[in-house]
Short mmCIF file of C-alpha atoms in Angstrom, two decimals:
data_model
loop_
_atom_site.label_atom_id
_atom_site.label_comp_id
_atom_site.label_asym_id
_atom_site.label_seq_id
_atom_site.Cartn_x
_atom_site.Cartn_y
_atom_site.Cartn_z
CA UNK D 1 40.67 -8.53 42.55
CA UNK D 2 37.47 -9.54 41.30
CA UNK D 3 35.34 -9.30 44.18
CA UNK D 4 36.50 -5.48 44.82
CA UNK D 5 33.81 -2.86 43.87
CA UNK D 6 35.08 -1.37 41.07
CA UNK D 7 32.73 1.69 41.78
CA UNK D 8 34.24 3.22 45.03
CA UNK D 9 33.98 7.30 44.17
CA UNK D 10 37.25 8.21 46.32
CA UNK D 11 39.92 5.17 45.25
CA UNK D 12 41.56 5.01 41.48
CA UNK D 13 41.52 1.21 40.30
CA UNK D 14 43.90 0.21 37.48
CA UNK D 15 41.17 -1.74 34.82
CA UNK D 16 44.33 -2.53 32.25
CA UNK D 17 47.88 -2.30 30.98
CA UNK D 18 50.01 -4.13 28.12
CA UNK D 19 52.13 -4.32 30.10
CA UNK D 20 53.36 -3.48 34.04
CA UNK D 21 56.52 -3.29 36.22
CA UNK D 22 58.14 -1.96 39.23
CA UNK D 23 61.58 -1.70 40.48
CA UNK D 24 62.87 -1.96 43.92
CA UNK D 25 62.67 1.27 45.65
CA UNK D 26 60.50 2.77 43.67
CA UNK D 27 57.36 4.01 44.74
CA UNK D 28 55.09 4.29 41.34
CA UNK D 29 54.24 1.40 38.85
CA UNK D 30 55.23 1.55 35.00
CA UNK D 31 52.33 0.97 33.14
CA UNK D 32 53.09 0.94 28.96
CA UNK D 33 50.08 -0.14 26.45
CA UNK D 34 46.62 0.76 26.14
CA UNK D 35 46.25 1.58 30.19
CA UNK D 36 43.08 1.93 31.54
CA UNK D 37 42.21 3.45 35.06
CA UNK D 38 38.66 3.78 36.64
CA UNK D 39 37.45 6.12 39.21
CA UNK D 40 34.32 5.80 39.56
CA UNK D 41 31.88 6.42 36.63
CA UNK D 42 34.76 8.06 34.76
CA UNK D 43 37.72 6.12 32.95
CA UNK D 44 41.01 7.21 31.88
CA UNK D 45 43.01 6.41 28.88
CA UNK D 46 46.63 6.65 28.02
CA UNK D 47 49.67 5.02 25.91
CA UNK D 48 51.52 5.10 29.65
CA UNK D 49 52.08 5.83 33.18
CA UNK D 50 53.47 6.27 36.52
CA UNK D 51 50.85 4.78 39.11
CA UNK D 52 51.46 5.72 42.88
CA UNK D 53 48.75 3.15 44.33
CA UNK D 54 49.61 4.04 47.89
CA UNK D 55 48.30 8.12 47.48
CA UNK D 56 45.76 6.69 44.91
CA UNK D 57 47.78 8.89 41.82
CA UNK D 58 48.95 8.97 38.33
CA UNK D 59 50.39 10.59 35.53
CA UNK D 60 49.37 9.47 32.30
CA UNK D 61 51.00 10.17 28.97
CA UNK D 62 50.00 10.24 25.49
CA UNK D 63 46.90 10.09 23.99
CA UNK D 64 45.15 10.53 27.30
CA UNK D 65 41.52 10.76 27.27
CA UNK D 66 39.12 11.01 30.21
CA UNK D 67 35.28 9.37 29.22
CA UNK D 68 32.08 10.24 31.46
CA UNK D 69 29.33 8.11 29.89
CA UNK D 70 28.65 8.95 26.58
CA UNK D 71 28.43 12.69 26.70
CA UNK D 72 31.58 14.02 28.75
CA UNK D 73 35.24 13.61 27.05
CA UNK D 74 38.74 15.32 28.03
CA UNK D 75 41.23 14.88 25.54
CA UNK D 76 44.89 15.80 26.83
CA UNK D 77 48.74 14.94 25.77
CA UNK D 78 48.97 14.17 29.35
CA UNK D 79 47.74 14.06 33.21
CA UNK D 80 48.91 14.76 36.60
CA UNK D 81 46.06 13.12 39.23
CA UNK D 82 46.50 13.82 42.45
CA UNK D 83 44.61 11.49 44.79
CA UNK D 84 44.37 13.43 48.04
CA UNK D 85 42.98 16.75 46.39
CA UNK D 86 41.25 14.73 43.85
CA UNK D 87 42.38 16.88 41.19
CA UNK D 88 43.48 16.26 37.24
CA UNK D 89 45.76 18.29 35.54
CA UNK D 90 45.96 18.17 31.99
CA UNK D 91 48.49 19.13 29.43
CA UNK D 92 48.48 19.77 25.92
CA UNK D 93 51.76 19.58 23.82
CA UNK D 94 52.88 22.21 21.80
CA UNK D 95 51.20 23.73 19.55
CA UNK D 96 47.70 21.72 20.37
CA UNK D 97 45.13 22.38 23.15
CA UNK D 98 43.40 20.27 26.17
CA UNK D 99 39.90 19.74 24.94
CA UNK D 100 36.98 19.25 26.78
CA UNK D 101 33.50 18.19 24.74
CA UNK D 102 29.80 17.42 26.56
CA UNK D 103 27.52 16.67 24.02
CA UNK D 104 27.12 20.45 22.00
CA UNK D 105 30.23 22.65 24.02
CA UNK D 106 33.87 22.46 23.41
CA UNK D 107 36.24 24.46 25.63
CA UNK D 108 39.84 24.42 24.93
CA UNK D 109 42.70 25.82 26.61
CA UNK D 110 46.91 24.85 27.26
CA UNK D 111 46.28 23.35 30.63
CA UNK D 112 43.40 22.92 32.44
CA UNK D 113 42.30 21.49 35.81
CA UNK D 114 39.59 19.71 36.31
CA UNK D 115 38.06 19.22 40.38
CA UNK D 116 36.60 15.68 39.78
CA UNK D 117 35.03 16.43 43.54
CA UNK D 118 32.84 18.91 42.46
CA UNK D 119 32.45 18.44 38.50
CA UNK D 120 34.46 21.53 38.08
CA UNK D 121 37.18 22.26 35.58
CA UNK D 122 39.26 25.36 34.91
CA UNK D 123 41.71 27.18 33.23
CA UNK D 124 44.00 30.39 34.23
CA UNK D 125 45.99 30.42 30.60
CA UNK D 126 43.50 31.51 28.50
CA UNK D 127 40.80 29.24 26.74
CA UNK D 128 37.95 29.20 24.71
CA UNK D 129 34.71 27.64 25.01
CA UNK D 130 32.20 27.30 21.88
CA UNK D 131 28.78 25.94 22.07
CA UNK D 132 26.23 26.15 19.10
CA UNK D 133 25.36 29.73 19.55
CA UNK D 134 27.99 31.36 21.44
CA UNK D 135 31.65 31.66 21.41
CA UNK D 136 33.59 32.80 24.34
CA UNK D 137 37.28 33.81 25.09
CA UNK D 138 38.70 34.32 28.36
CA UNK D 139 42.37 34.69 30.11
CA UNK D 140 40.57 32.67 33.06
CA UNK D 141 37.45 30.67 33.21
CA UNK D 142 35.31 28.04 34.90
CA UNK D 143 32.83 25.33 33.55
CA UNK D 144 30.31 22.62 35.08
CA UNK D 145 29.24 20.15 32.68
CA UNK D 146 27.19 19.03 35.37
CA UNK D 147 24.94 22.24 35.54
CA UNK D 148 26.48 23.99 32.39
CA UNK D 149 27.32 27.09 34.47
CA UNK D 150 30.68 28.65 32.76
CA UNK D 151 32.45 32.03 34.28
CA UNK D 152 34.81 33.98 32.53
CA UNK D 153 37.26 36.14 33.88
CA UNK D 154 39.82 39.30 31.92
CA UNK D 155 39.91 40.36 28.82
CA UNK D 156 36.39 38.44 28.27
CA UNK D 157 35.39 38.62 24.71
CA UNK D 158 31.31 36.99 23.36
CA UNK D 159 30.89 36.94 20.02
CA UNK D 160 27.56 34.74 18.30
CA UNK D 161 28.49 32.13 16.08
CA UNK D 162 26.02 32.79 13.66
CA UNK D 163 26.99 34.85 10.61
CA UNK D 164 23.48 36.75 10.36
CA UNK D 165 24.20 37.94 14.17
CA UNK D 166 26.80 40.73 14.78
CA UNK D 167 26.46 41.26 18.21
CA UNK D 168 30.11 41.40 20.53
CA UNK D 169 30.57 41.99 23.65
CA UNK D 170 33.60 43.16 25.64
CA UNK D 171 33.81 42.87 29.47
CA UNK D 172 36.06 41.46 32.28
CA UNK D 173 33.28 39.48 34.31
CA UNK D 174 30.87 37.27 32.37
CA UNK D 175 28.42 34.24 33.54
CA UNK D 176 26.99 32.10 31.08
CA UNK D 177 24.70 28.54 30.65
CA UNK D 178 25.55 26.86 27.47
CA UNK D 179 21.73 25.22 27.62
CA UNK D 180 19.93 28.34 27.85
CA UNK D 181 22.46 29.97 26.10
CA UNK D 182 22.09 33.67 28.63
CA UNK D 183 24.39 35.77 29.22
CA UNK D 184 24.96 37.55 32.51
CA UNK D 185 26.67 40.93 32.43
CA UNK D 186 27.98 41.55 35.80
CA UNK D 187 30.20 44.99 35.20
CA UNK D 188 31.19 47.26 32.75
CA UNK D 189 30.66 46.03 29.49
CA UNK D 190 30.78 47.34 25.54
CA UNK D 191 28.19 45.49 23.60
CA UNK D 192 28.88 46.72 19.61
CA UNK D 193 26.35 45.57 16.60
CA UNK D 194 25.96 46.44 13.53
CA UNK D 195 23.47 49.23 14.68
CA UNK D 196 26.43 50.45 16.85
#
């Protein structure tokens, strides 16, 4: 519908599909070709999906990509949205990962949920997240692209990424900002360098 704002934060709006069909009975639409959903400032790519308009909900499949301007991308094989909680799940296939990039960081992991409420995705499978100093491996961890606040929890492993810096650190709680690049030790730690 034209007329509808197209930029209503809580509702999921379907922007375009090849193609689109629904049988009787069923409660979802088939979307197949190059569909495109909206929610407000962020879009959602995929080769298909299931669309529940009634809970405002999807899953998406292949090539799915989520876009936030130009600086915030999630790059899945596919997506479970769940309109009342407001949350994404995202899926890699086999032997790939779920990546998320904003501008300089990359964090990738097997699945990984992302809180479109409060700009806050996770992971509880193990990931990594890289930025240009910094790389940081986790069994569970937390990022906000919004304020670029990351926790890491177990078996939490810093190493630098430059080659002229040997510094590692081995802990199980870890807070870090991927702009001012600081680490914030929180328990028992070993730090190891090439001075020991």
């Amino acid at each position: 519908i034209p007329s509808t704002s197209r930029y209503q934060q809580n509702r999921v709006f379907l922007d375009y599909a090849d193609r689109l069909s629904m049988k009787d009975g069923q409660d979802f639409q088939l979307l197949i070709g190059n569909v495109l959903f909206r929610k407000g400032d962020m879009f959602m790519y995929c080769d298909s999906a299931h669309f529940y308009e009634q809970s405002n909900s999807l899953n998406a499949f292949g090539n799915v990509k989520m876009e936030q301007g130009d600086t915030l991308f999630v790059f899945a094989d596919e997506l479970d949205y769940n309109g009342l909680t407001e949350i994404a799940v995202l899926y890699a296939d086999a032997g790939k990962k779920v990546k998320l990039i904003n501008k300089d960081v990359m964090l990738e992991t097997d699945v990984f949920n992302y809180d479109l409420t409060i700009d806050l995705g996770y992971y509880e499978v193990g990931g990594v997240l890289t930025d240009k100093q910094n790389r940081l491996s986790s069994l569970q961890g937390e990022y906000s692209p919004s304020t670029k606040d990351a926790n890491f929890y177990l078996d939490v492993h810093l190493n630098s990424m430059s080659e002229n810096d040997t510094l590692d650190m081995y802990t199980d709680t870890l807070s870090y900002n991927t702009y001012t690049h600081i680490a914030e030790l929180v328990c028992y730690t070993d730090i190891y360098s090439k001075d020991g």
